[in-house]
PDB file of C-alpha atoms in Angstrom:
ATOM      1  CA  SER A   1     -84.262  -3.725   3.954  1.00 71.00           C
ATOM      2  CA  GLY A   2     -85.488  -0.286   2.952  1.00 87.00           C
ATOM      3  CA  VAL A   3     -88.328   1.868   4.204  1.00 96.00           C
ATOM      4  CA  GLN A   4     -91.871   0.827   3.394  1.00 97.00           C
ATOM      5  CA  LEU A   5     -93.910   3.761   2.105  1.00 97.00           C
ATOM      6  CA  SER A   6     -97.630   4.052   2.772  1.00 97.00           C
ATOM      7  CA  ILE A   7    -100.419   4.293   0.181  1.00 97.00           C
ATOM      8  CA  THR A   8    -101.645   7.462   1.897  1.00 96.00           C
ATOM      9  CA  GLU A   9     -98.375   9.185   0.976  1.00 96.00           C
ATOM     10  CA  PHE A  10     -99.489   8.957  -2.668  1.00 96.00           C
ATOM     11  CA  TYR A  11    -103.250   9.356  -2.593  1.00 96.00           C
ATOM     12  CA  ARG A  12    -105.378  11.749  -0.593  1.00 92.00           C
ATOM     13  CA  SER A  13    -108.647  11.197   1.201  1.00 91.00           C
ATOM     14  CA  THR A  14    -111.736  12.323  -0.664  1.00 86.00           C
TER      15      THR A  14
ATOM     16  CA  MET B   1    -134.056  -1.220  -1.536  1.00 91.00           C
ATOM     17  CA  LEU B   2    -131.137  -3.160  -2.899  1.00 95.00           C
ATOM     18  CA  GLU B   3    -131.408  -6.388  -4.885  1.00 97.00           C
ATOM     19  CA  LEU B   4    -128.534  -7.754  -6.946  1.00 98.00           C
ATOM     20  CA  ARG B   5    -128.783 -11.076  -8.713  1.00 97.00           C
ATOM     21  CA  LEU B   6    -125.555 -12.599  -9.950  1.00 97.00           C
ATOM     22  CA  VAL B   7    -125.972 -15.712 -12.088  1.00 96.00           C
ATOM     23  CA  GLN B   8    -122.280 -16.576 -11.914  1.00 96.00           C
ATOM     24  CA  GLY B   9    -122.144 -16.709  -8.133  1.00 96.00           C
ATOM     25  CA  SER B  10    -118.682 -18.251  -8.207  1.00 96.00           C
ATOM     26  CA  LEU B  11    -117.322 -14.837  -9.214  1.00 96.00           C
ATOM     27  CA  LEU B  12    -118.350 -13.347  -5.881  1.00 97.00           C
ATOM     28  CA  LYS B  13    -116.847 -16.293  -4.034  1.00 97.00           C
ATOM     29  CA  LYS B  14    -113.547 -15.748  -5.860  1.00 97.00           C
ATOM     30  CA  VAL B  15    -113.620 -11.992  -5.247  1.00 97.00           C
ATOM     31  CA  LEU B  16    -113.944 -12.552  -1.493  1.00 97.00           C
ATOM     32  CA  GLU B  17    -111.153 -15.121  -1.490  1.00 97.00           C
ATOM     33  CA  ALA B  18    -108.963 -12.590  -3.302  1.00 98.00           C
ATOM     34  CA  MET B  19    -109.515  -9.831  -0.724  1.00 97.00           C
ATOM     35  CA  LYS B  20    -110.098 -11.432   2.648  1.00 96.00           C
ATOM     36  CA  ASP B  21    -106.456 -11.960   3.620  1.00 95.00           C
ATOM     37  CA  LEU B  22    -105.517  -8.388   2.762  1.00 97.00           C
ATOM     38  CA  VAL B  23    -108.475  -6.541   4.262  1.00 97.00           C
ATOM     39  CA  THR B  24    -110.411  -7.361   7.440  1.00 96.00           C
ATOM     40  CA  ASP B  25    -113.404  -4.998   7.382  1.00 96.00           C
ATOM     41  CA  ALA B  26    -114.595  -2.952   4.414  1.00 97.00           C
ATOM     42  CA  ASN B  27    -117.469  -0.865   3.141  1.00 97.00           C
ATOM     43  CA  PHE B  28    -119.214  -2.144   0.016  1.00 97.00           C
ATOM     44  CA  ASP B  29    -120.721   0.743  -1.940  1.00 96.00           C
ATOM     45  CA  CYS B  30    -123.694   0.188  -4.130  1.00 96.00           C
ATOM     46  CA  SER B  31    -124.835   2.748  -6.699  1.00 96.00           C
ATOM     47  CA  ALA B  32    -126.337   2.846 -10.188  1.00 95.00           C
ATOM     48  CA  THR B  33    -122.836   2.203 -11.568  1.00 96.00           C
ATOM     49  CA  GLY B  34    -122.300  -1.017  -9.699  1.00 97.00           C
ATOM     50  CA  PHE B  35    -121.150  -2.804  -6.622  1.00 97.00           C
ATOM     51  CA  SER B  36    -117.765  -1.515  -5.490  1.00 97.00           C
ATOM     52  CA  LEU B  37    -115.294  -1.478  -2.662  1.00 97.00           C
ATOM     53  CA  GLN B  38    -112.135   0.372  -1.803  1.00 97.00           C
ATOM     54  CA  ALA B  39    -110.108  -0.612   1.232  1.00 97.00           C
ATOM     55  CA  MET B  40    -106.580  -0.544   2.583  1.00 96.00           C
ATOM     56  CA  ASP B  41    -104.819  -3.255   4.520  1.00 96.00           C
ATOM     57  CA  SER B  42    -104.316  -2.539   8.224  1.00 95.00           C
ATOM     58  CA  SER B  43    -100.803  -1.134   7.715  1.00 96.00           C
ATOM     59  CA  HIS B  44    -101.930   1.166   4.842  1.00 96.00           C
ATOM     60  CA  VAL B  45     -99.291  -0.242   2.504  1.00 98.00           C
ATOM     61  CA  ALA B  46    -101.706  -1.812   0.018  1.00 98.00           C
ATOM     62  CA  LEU B  47    -105.141  -0.906  -1.281  1.00 98.00           C
ATOM     63  CA  VAL B  48    -107.750  -2.947  -3.076  1.00 98.00           C
ATOM     64  CA  ALA B  49    -110.356  -1.480  -5.427  1.00 98.00           C
ATOM     65  CA  LEU B  50    -113.183  -3.657  -6.706  1.00 98.00           C
ATOM     66  CA  LEU B  51    -115.842  -2.846  -9.270  1.00 98.00           C
ATOM     67  CA  LEU B  52    -118.631  -5.137 -10.404  1.00 98.00           C
ATOM     68  CA  ARG B  53    -120.644  -3.113 -12.920  1.00 98.00           C
ATOM     69  CA  SER B  54    -124.438  -3.128 -12.715  1.00 98.00           C
ATOM     70  CA  GLU B  55    -124.710  -4.433 -16.314  1.00 97.00           C
ATOM     71  CA  GLY B  56    -122.944  -7.616 -15.256  1.00 96.00           C
ATOM     72  CA  PHE B  57    -125.808  -8.602 -12.939  1.00 97.00           C
ATOM     73  CA  GLU B  58    -128.888 -10.381 -14.243  1.00 97.00           C
ATOM     74  CA  HIS B  59    -130.999  -8.139 -12.053  1.00 97.00           C
ATOM     75  CA  TYR B  60    -129.714  -4.954 -10.463  1.00 97.00           C
ATOM     76  CA  ARG B  61    -131.885  -2.769  -8.317  1.00 97.00           C
ATOM     77  CA  CYS B  62    -130.353  -0.054  -6.214  1.00 96.00           C
ATOM     78  CA  ASP B  63    -132.881   2.667  -5.377  1.00 93.00           C
ATOM     79  CA  ARG B  64    -130.385   4.850  -3.589  1.00 94.00           C
ATOM     80  CA  ASN B  65    -126.642   4.761  -2.933  1.00 94.00           C
ATOM     81  CA  ILE B  66    -125.971   2.478  -0.041  1.00 94.00           C
ATOM     82  CA  THR B  67    -122.834   1.657   1.945  1.00 95.00           C
ATOM     83  CA  MET B  68    -122.623  -1.657   3.710  1.00 96.00           C
ATOM     84  CA  GLY B  69    -119.834  -2.348   6.188  1.00 97.00           C
ATOM     85  CA  MET B  70    -118.868  -6.002   6.393  1.00 97.00           C
ATOM     86  CA  ASN B  71    -116.219  -8.235   7.869  1.00 97.00           C
ATOM     87  CA  LEU B  72    -114.762  -9.919   4.798  1.00 97.00           C
ATOM     88  CA  ASN B  73    -113.890 -13.087   6.662  1.00 96.00           C
ATOM     89  CA  ASN B  74    -117.536 -13.471   7.687  1.00 97.00           C
ATOM     90  CA  VAL B  75    -118.763 -12.793   4.143  1.00 97.00           C
ATOM     91  CA  SER B  76    -116.309 -15.366   2.884  1.00 96.00           C
ATOM     92  CA  LYS B  77    -117.650 -17.895   5.406  1.00 96.00           C
ATOM     93  CA  LEU B  78    -121.211 -17.301   4.177  1.00 96.00           C
ATOM     94  CA  LEU B  79    -120.223 -17.541   0.525  1.00 97.00           C
ATOM     95  CA  LYS B  80    -118.519 -20.854   1.187  1.00 96.00           C
ATOM     96  CA  CYS B  81    -122.045 -22.161   1.794  1.00 96.00           C
ATOM     97  CA  ALA B  82    -122.913 -21.350  -1.830  1.00 97.00           C
ATOM     98  CA  GLY B  83    -122.143 -23.919  -4.522  1.00 96.00           C
ATOM     99  CA  ASN B  84    -119.921 -22.903  -7.411  1.00 96.00           C
ATOM    100  CA  ASP B  85    -122.854 -23.071  -9.833  1.00 97.00           C
ATOM    101  CA  ASP B  86    -125.279 -21.269  -7.535  1.00 98.00           C
ATOM    102  CA  ILE B  87    -126.975 -18.001  -8.368  1.00 98.00           C
ATOM    103  CA  ILE B  88    -126.304 -15.458  -5.621  1.00 98.00           C
ATOM    104  CA  THR B  89    -128.703 -12.650  -4.733  1.00 98.00           C
ATOM    105  CA  ILE B  90    -127.722  -9.859  -2.333  1.00 98.00           C
ATOM    106  CA  LYS B  91    -130.592  -8.015  -0.677  1.00 97.00           C
ATOM    107  CA  ALA B  92    -130.770  -5.109   1.752  1.00 96.00           C
ATOM    108  CA  ASP B  93    -133.373  -2.578   2.825  1.00 93.00           C
ATOM    109  CA  ASP B  94    -132.598   1.145   2.821  1.00 87.00           C
ATOM    110  CA  GLY B  95    -131.511   2.151   6.286  1.00 85.00           C
ATOM    111  CA  GLY B  96    -131.508  -1.445   7.503  1.00 90.00           C
ATOM    112  CA  ASP B  97    -128.683  -2.938   9.495  1.00 95.00           C
ATOM    113  CA  THR B  98    -128.543  -6.341   7.822  1.00 97.00           C
ATOM    114  CA  VAL B  99    -127.753  -7.802   4.423  1.00 97.00           C
ATOM    115  CA  THR B 100    -129.146 -11.065   3.072  1.00 98.00           C
ATOM    116  CA  PHE B 101    -127.286 -13.425   0.773  1.00 98.00           C
ATOM    117  CA  MET B 102    -129.533 -15.872  -1.058  1.00 98.00           C
ATOM    118  CA  PHE B 103    -128.189 -18.890  -2.922  1.00 98.00           C
ATOM    119  CA  GLU B 104    -130.146 -20.862  -5.527  1.00 98.00           C
ATOM    120  CA  ASN B 105    -128.771 -24.073  -6.976  1.00 97.00           C
ATOM    121  CA  PRO B 106    -128.969 -24.586 -10.789  1.00 95.00           C
ATOM    122  CA  LYS B 107    -131.871 -27.061 -10.433  1.00 94.00           C
ATOM    123  CA  GLN B 108    -133.748 -24.423  -8.412  1.00 92.00           C
ATOM    124  CA  ASP B 109    -134.684 -27.031  -5.825  1.00 95.00           C
ATOM    125  CA  LYS B 110    -132.509 -25.701  -3.022  1.00 97.00           C
ATOM    126  CA  ILE B 111    -132.691 -22.145  -1.817  1.00 97.00           C
ATOM    127  CA  SER B 112    -130.670 -20.897   1.149  1.00 97.00           C
ATOM    128  CA  ASP B 113    -130.592 -17.498   2.718  1.00 96.00           C
ATOM    129  CA  PHE B 114    -128.150 -16.040   5.182  1.00 97.00           C
ATOM    130  CA  GLU B 115    -128.733 -12.791   6.998  1.00 97.00           C
ATOM    131  CA  MET B 116    -125.706 -10.937   8.287  1.00 97.00           C
ATOM    132  CA  LYS B 117    -125.457  -7.885  10.527  1.00 96.00           C
ATOM    133  CA  LEU B 118    -123.822  -4.865   8.899  1.00 97.00           C
ATOM    134  CA  MET B 119    -121.039  -2.914  10.603  1.00 96.00           C
ATOM    135  CA  ASP B 120    -120.639   0.810  11.001  1.00 94.00           C
ATOM    136  CA  LEU B 121    -117.167   1.374   9.598  1.00 94.00           C
ATOM    137  CA  ASP B 122    -115.298   4.613   9.626  1.00 87.00           C
ATOM    138  CA  SER B 123    -113.216   3.958   6.548  1.00 79.00           C
ATOM    139  CA  GLU B 124    -111.086   6.369   4.614  1.00 83.00           C
ATOM    140  CA  HIS B 125    -111.752   6.718   0.874  1.00 92.00           C
ATOM    141  CA  LEU B 126    -108.800   7.759  -1.260  1.00 96.00           C
ATOM    142  CA  GLY B 127    -108.975   9.604  -4.567  1.00 96.00           C
ATOM    143  CA  ILE B 128    -106.898   7.763  -7.152  1.00 96.00           C
ATOM    144  CA  PRO B 129    -106.408   9.961 -10.203  1.00 94.00           C
ATOM    145  CA  ASP B 130    -105.754   8.426 -13.638  1.00 93.00           C
ATOM    146  CA  ALA B 131    -102.035   8.398 -14.263  1.00 93.00           C
ATOM    147  CA  GLU B 132     -99.607   7.886 -17.116  1.00 94.00           C
ATOM    148  CA  TYR B 133     -97.448   4.932 -16.174  1.00 97.00           C
ATOM    149  CA  HIS B 134     -93.821   4.492 -17.233  1.00 97.00           C
ATOM    150  CA  ALA B 135     -94.452   0.868 -18.020  1.00 98.00           C
ATOM    151  CA  ILE B 136     -97.484  -1.392 -18.363  1.00 98.00           C
ATOM    152  CA  VAL B 137     -96.955  -5.131 -18.570  1.00 98.00           C
ATOM    153  CA  ARG B 138     -99.667  -7.663 -19.286  1.00 98.00           C
ATOM    154  CA  MET B 139     -98.763 -11.253 -18.550  1.00 98.00           C
ATOM    155  CA  PRO B 140    -100.437 -14.561 -17.667  1.00 98.00           C
ATOM    156  CA  SER B 141    -101.695 -14.269 -14.089  1.00 98.00           C
ATOM    157  CA  LEU B 142    -100.512 -17.785 -13.278  1.00 98.00           C
ATOM    158  CA  GLU B 143     -96.976 -16.877 -14.369  1.00 98.00           C
ATOM    159  CA  PHE B 144     -96.972 -13.789 -12.149  1.00 98.00           C
ATOM    160  CA  SER B 145     -98.249 -15.863  -9.239  1.00 98.00           C
ATOM    161  CA  ARG B 146     -95.538 -18.478  -9.800  1.00 98.00           C
ATOM    162  CA  ILE B 147     -92.804 -15.819  -9.887  1.00 98.00           C
ATOM    163  CA  CYS B 148     -93.964 -14.161  -6.645  1.00 98.00           C
ATOM    164  CA  LYS B 149     -94.197 -17.526  -4.895  1.00 98.00           C
ATOM    165  CA  ASP B 150     -90.816 -18.731  -6.142  1.00 98.00           C
ATOM    166  CA  LEU B 151     -89.008 -15.527  -5.204  1.00 98.00           C
ATOM    167  CA  SER B 152     -90.523 -15.390  -1.732  1.00 97.00           C
ATOM    168  CA  SER B 153     -88.753 -18.646  -0.912  1.00 96.00           C
ATOM    169  CA  ILE B 154     -85.489 -16.711  -1.341  1.00 97.00           C
ATOM    170  CA  GLY B 155     -86.132 -13.126  -0.241  1.00 97.00           C
ATOM    171  CA  ASP B 156     -88.680 -10.761   1.314  1.00 96.00           C
ATOM    172  CA  THR B 157     -88.539  -7.988  -1.249  1.00 97.00           C
ATOM    173  CA  VAL B 158     -88.480  -7.922  -5.032  1.00 98.00           C
ATOM    174  CA  VAL B 159     -87.026  -5.345  -7.370  1.00 98.00           C
ATOM    175  CA  ILE B 160     -89.241  -5.101 -10.432  1.00 98.00           C
ATOM    176  CA  SER B 161     -87.521  -3.463 -13.401  1.00 98.00           C
ATOM    177  CA  VAL B 162     -88.896  -2.861 -16.850  1.00 98.00           C
ATOM    178  CA  THR B 163     -86.483  -2.182 -19.694  1.00 95.00           C
ATOM    179  CA  LYS B 164     -86.536  -2.868 -23.419  1.00 88.00           C
ATOM    180  CA  GLU B 165     -85.268  -6.352 -22.522  1.00 86.00           C
ATOM    181  CA  GLY B 166     -88.404  -7.223 -20.625  1.00 96.00           C
ATOM    182  CA  ILE B 167     -89.687  -7.261 -17.057  1.00 98.00           C
ATOM    183  CA  LYS B 168     -87.177  -8.438 -14.487  1.00 98.00           C
ATOM    184  CA  PHE B 169     -87.974  -9.652 -10.968  1.00 98.00           C
ATOM    185  CA  SER B 170     -84.956  -9.803  -8.628  1.00 98.00           C
ATOM    186  CA  THR B 171     -84.584 -10.792  -5.019  1.00 98.00           C
ATOM    187  CA  ARG B 172     -81.833 -11.575  -2.571  1.00 96.00           C
ATOM    188  CA  GLY B 173     -81.741 -13.450   0.697  1.00 96.00           C
ATOM    189  CA  ASP B 174     -79.483 -15.436   3.012  1.00 96.00           C
ATOM    190  CA  ILE B 175     -79.018 -18.289   0.556  1.00 96.00           C
ATOM    191  CA  GLY B 176     -78.222 -16.099  -2.444  1.00 97.00           C
ATOM    192  CA  ASN B 177     -80.049 -14.125  -5.081  1.00 97.00           C
ATOM    193  CA  ALA B 178     -82.388 -14.721  -7.995  1.00 98.00           C
ATOM    194  CA  ASN B 179     -83.441 -12.972 -11.187  1.00 98.00           C
ATOM    195  CA  ILE B 180     -86.362 -13.872 -13.417  1.00 98.00           C
ATOM    196  CA  VAL B 181     -86.759 -12.072 -16.724  1.00 98.00           C
ATOM    197  CA  CYS B 182     -89.914 -12.287 -18.811  1.00 97.00           C
ATOM    198  CA  ARG B 183     -89.463 -11.038 -22.340  1.00 97.00           C
ATOM    199  CA  GLN B 184     -92.225  -9.709 -24.531  1.00 95.00           C
ATOM    200  CA  ASN B 185     -93.807 -12.697 -26.219  1.00 94.00           C
ATOM    201  CA  THR B 186     -96.769 -12.257 -28.517  1.00 91.00           C
ATOM    202  CA  THR B 187     -96.204 -15.363 -30.669  1.00 91.00           C
ATOM    203  CA  VAL B 188     -98.515 -17.531 -28.602  1.00 90.00           C
ATOM    204  CA  ASP B 189    -101.530 -19.697 -29.401  1.00 93.00           C
ATOM    205  CA  LYS B 190    -103.929 -17.721 -27.248  1.00 94.00           C
ATOM    206  CA  PRO B 191    -103.797 -13.960 -26.554  1.00 93.00           C
ATOM    207  CA  GLU B 192    -104.061 -14.562 -22.789  1.00 94.00           C
ATOM    208  CA  GLU B 193    -100.736 -16.439 -22.880  1.00 95.00           C
ATOM    209  CA  ALA B 194     -98.872 -13.397 -24.198  1.00 96.00           C
ATOM    210  CA  THR B 195     -96.510 -11.139 -22.317  1.00 97.00           C
ATOM    211  CA  VAL B 196     -96.945  -7.628 -23.656  1.00 97.00           C
ATOM    212  CA  ILE B 197     -94.672  -4.822 -22.526  1.00 97.00           C
ATOM    213  CA  GLN B 198     -95.545  -1.188 -23.123  1.00 97.00           C
ATOM    214  CA  MET B 199     -92.690   0.999 -21.951  1.00 96.00           C
ATOM    215  CA  ASN B 200     -92.438   4.770 -22.133  1.00 96.00           C
ATOM    216  CA  GLU B 201     -89.522   4.969 -19.733  1.00 97.00           C
ATOM    217  CA  ALA B 202     -87.388   2.381 -17.944  1.00 97.00           C
ATOM    218  CA  VAL B 203     -88.505   1.909 -14.337  1.00 98.00           C
ATOM    219  CA  SER B 204     -87.198   0.012 -11.325  1.00 97.00           C
ATOM    220  CA  LEU B 205     -88.969  -0.233  -7.969  1.00 97.00           C
ATOM    221  CA  THR B 206     -88.763  -2.361  -4.823  1.00 97.00           C
ATOM    222  CA  PHE B 207     -91.781  -4.058  -3.245  1.00 98.00           C
ATOM    223  CA  ALA B 208     -92.542  -6.359  -0.328  1.00 98.00           C
ATOM    224  CA  LEU B 209     -93.227  -9.822  -1.741  1.00 98.00           C
ATOM    225  CA  ARG B 210     -95.785 -10.767   0.888  1.00 97.00           C
ATOM    226  CA  TYR B 211     -98.257  -8.215  -0.473  1.00 98.00           C
ATOM    227  CA  LEU B 212     -97.714  -9.297  -4.079  1.00 98.00           C
ATOM    228  CA  ASN B 213     -98.306 -12.879  -2.991  1.00 98.00           C
ATOM    229  CA  SER B 214    -101.531 -11.799  -1.361  1.00 98.00           C
ATOM    230  CA  PHE B 215    -102.659 -10.104  -4.618  1.00 98.00           C
ATOM    231  CA  THR B 216    -102.151 -13.357  -6.511  1.00 98.00           C
ATOM    232  CA  LYS B 217    -105.145 -14.809  -4.613  1.00 98.00           C
ATOM    233  CA  ALA B 218    -107.086 -13.134  -7.459  1.00 98.00           C
ATOM    234  CA  THR B 219    -105.437 -15.372 -10.069  1.00 98.00           C
ATOM    235  CA  SER B 220    -108.537 -17.526 -10.586  1.00 97.00           C
ATOM    236  CA  LEU B 221    -110.546 -14.418 -11.576  1.00 97.00           C
ATOM    237  CA  SER B 222    -108.537 -13.683 -14.692  1.00 98.00           C
ATOM    238  CA  GLU B 223    -106.076 -15.438 -16.973  1.00 97.00           C
ATOM    239  CA  THR B 224    -104.035 -12.251 -17.270  1.00 98.00           C
ATOM    240  CA  VAL B 225    -102.763  -9.589 -14.912  1.00 98.00           C
ATOM    241  CA  THR B 226    -101.751  -6.080 -15.896  1.00 98.00           C
ATOM    242  CA  ILE B 227     -98.952  -4.531 -13.859  1.00 98.00           C
ATOM    243  CA  SER B 228     -98.511  -0.762 -14.088  1.00 98.00           C
ATOM    244  CA  LEU B 229     -95.365   0.890 -12.797  1.00 98.00           C
ATOM    245  CA  SER B 230     -94.146   4.459 -12.407  1.00 97.00           C
ATOM    246  CA  SER B 231     -91.226   5.661 -10.348  1.00 94.00           C
ATOM    247  CA  GLU B 232     -93.416   8.095  -8.375  1.00 88.00           C
ATOM    248  CA  LEU B 233     -96.445   5.882  -7.834  1.00 96.00           C
ATOM    249  CA  PRO B 234     -97.614   2.671  -6.198  1.00 98.00           C
ATOM    250  CA  LEU B 235     -97.643  -0.460  -8.357  1.00 98.00           C
ATOM    251  CA  VAL B 236    -101.044  -1.445  -9.710  1.00 98.00           C
ATOM    252  CA  ALA B 237    -101.886  -5.084 -10.386  1.00 98.00           C
ATOM    253  CA  GLU B 238    -105.195  -5.326 -12.213  1.00 98.00           C
ATOM    254  CA  TYR B 239    -107.216  -8.503 -12.678  1.00 98.00           C
ATOM    255  CA  LYS B 240    -110.111  -7.977 -15.066  1.00 98.00           C
ATOM    256  CA  ILE B 241    -113.334  -9.748 -14.150  1.00 97.00           C
ATOM    257  CA  ALA B 242    -114.913 -10.836 -17.440  1.00 91.00           C
ATOM    258  CA  ASP B 243    -117.919  -8.721 -18.489  1.00 87.00           C
ATOM    259  CA  MET B 244    -118.189  -7.223 -15.016  1.00 95.00           C
ATOM    260  CA  GLY B 245    -115.280  -5.046 -13.971  1.00 98.00           C
ATOM    261  CA  TYR B 246    -112.043  -5.500 -12.145  1.00 98.00           C
ATOM    262  CA  ILE B 247    -110.138  -5.990  -8.963  1.00 98.00           C
ATOM    263  CA  LYS B 248    -107.112  -3.696  -8.695  1.00 98.00           C
ATOM    264  CA  PHE B 249    -104.422  -3.917  -6.059  1.00 98.00           C
ATOM    265  CA  TYR B 250    -102.185  -0.933  -5.291  1.00 98.00           C
ATOM    266  CA  LEU B 251     -98.884  -1.391  -3.491  1.00 98.00           C
ATOM    267  CA  ALA B 252     -96.637   1.382  -2.148  1.00 98.00           C
ATOM    268  CA  PRO B 253     -92.956   0.816  -2.927  1.00 98.00           C
ATOM    269  CA  LYS B 254     -90.059   0.501  -0.507  1.00 97.00           C
ATOM    270  CA  ILE B 255     -87.236   3.015  -0.701  1.00 95.00           C
ATOM    271  CA  GLU B 256     -83.606   2.953   0.401  1.00 87.00           C
ATOM    272  CA  ASP B 257     -82.887   3.903   4.022  1.00 78.00           C
TER     273      ASP B 257
END
């Protein structure tokens, strides 16, 4: 149930 | 040259056990600050960040910043050869392609060394800015582990809500649904048994239980876990490693279809 978001949608590469 | 001597070798064994099911290969970074790692799971849903500060080592020599790619399952296998009371020393040469783990027993009459080939990993490093969280809950790590385990026998996802009432964990599955509420409780014998809720704003988010269950592999590292929640951010579950640093797990939420 629901859509799993990804960590990379919140934090950017450095 | 890199040489790190950790008297409490069991800490490193526990750290590897806590990460190896979530992450397959990872780069360990060594600098004057300490021994650290940041890695995502293969589906990029969760992230682990480890820091073991240089001051926590009995001897810490790191002449230049060095990145060492390792397969965590293999490191875990090597560390299983170390006794719980052993002193562990990690050694590597600048520009070399191997790392050596040396184990000394407390009586100093058995010394083992294991050399492992390093890997060239192309891993992504994410910038995680400091954030103000809507709610921060500190609770006994064993309690959190128990809740995640119990709820995963009923459902796959958990809704974690923090209100003035406390922190509520809810799940639903084929057999029915379940709610577990932990209220703030500071009237305990030991501070580590307390549940402390700091709430700026009520928050409610949905997470996949299998990742939370994986995070609880760190339970033996710390008697407490701190869970930080904000409606616009991944959950953070932090296990402090006494006198040394922390292991933090980040988990992206699930949203409605």
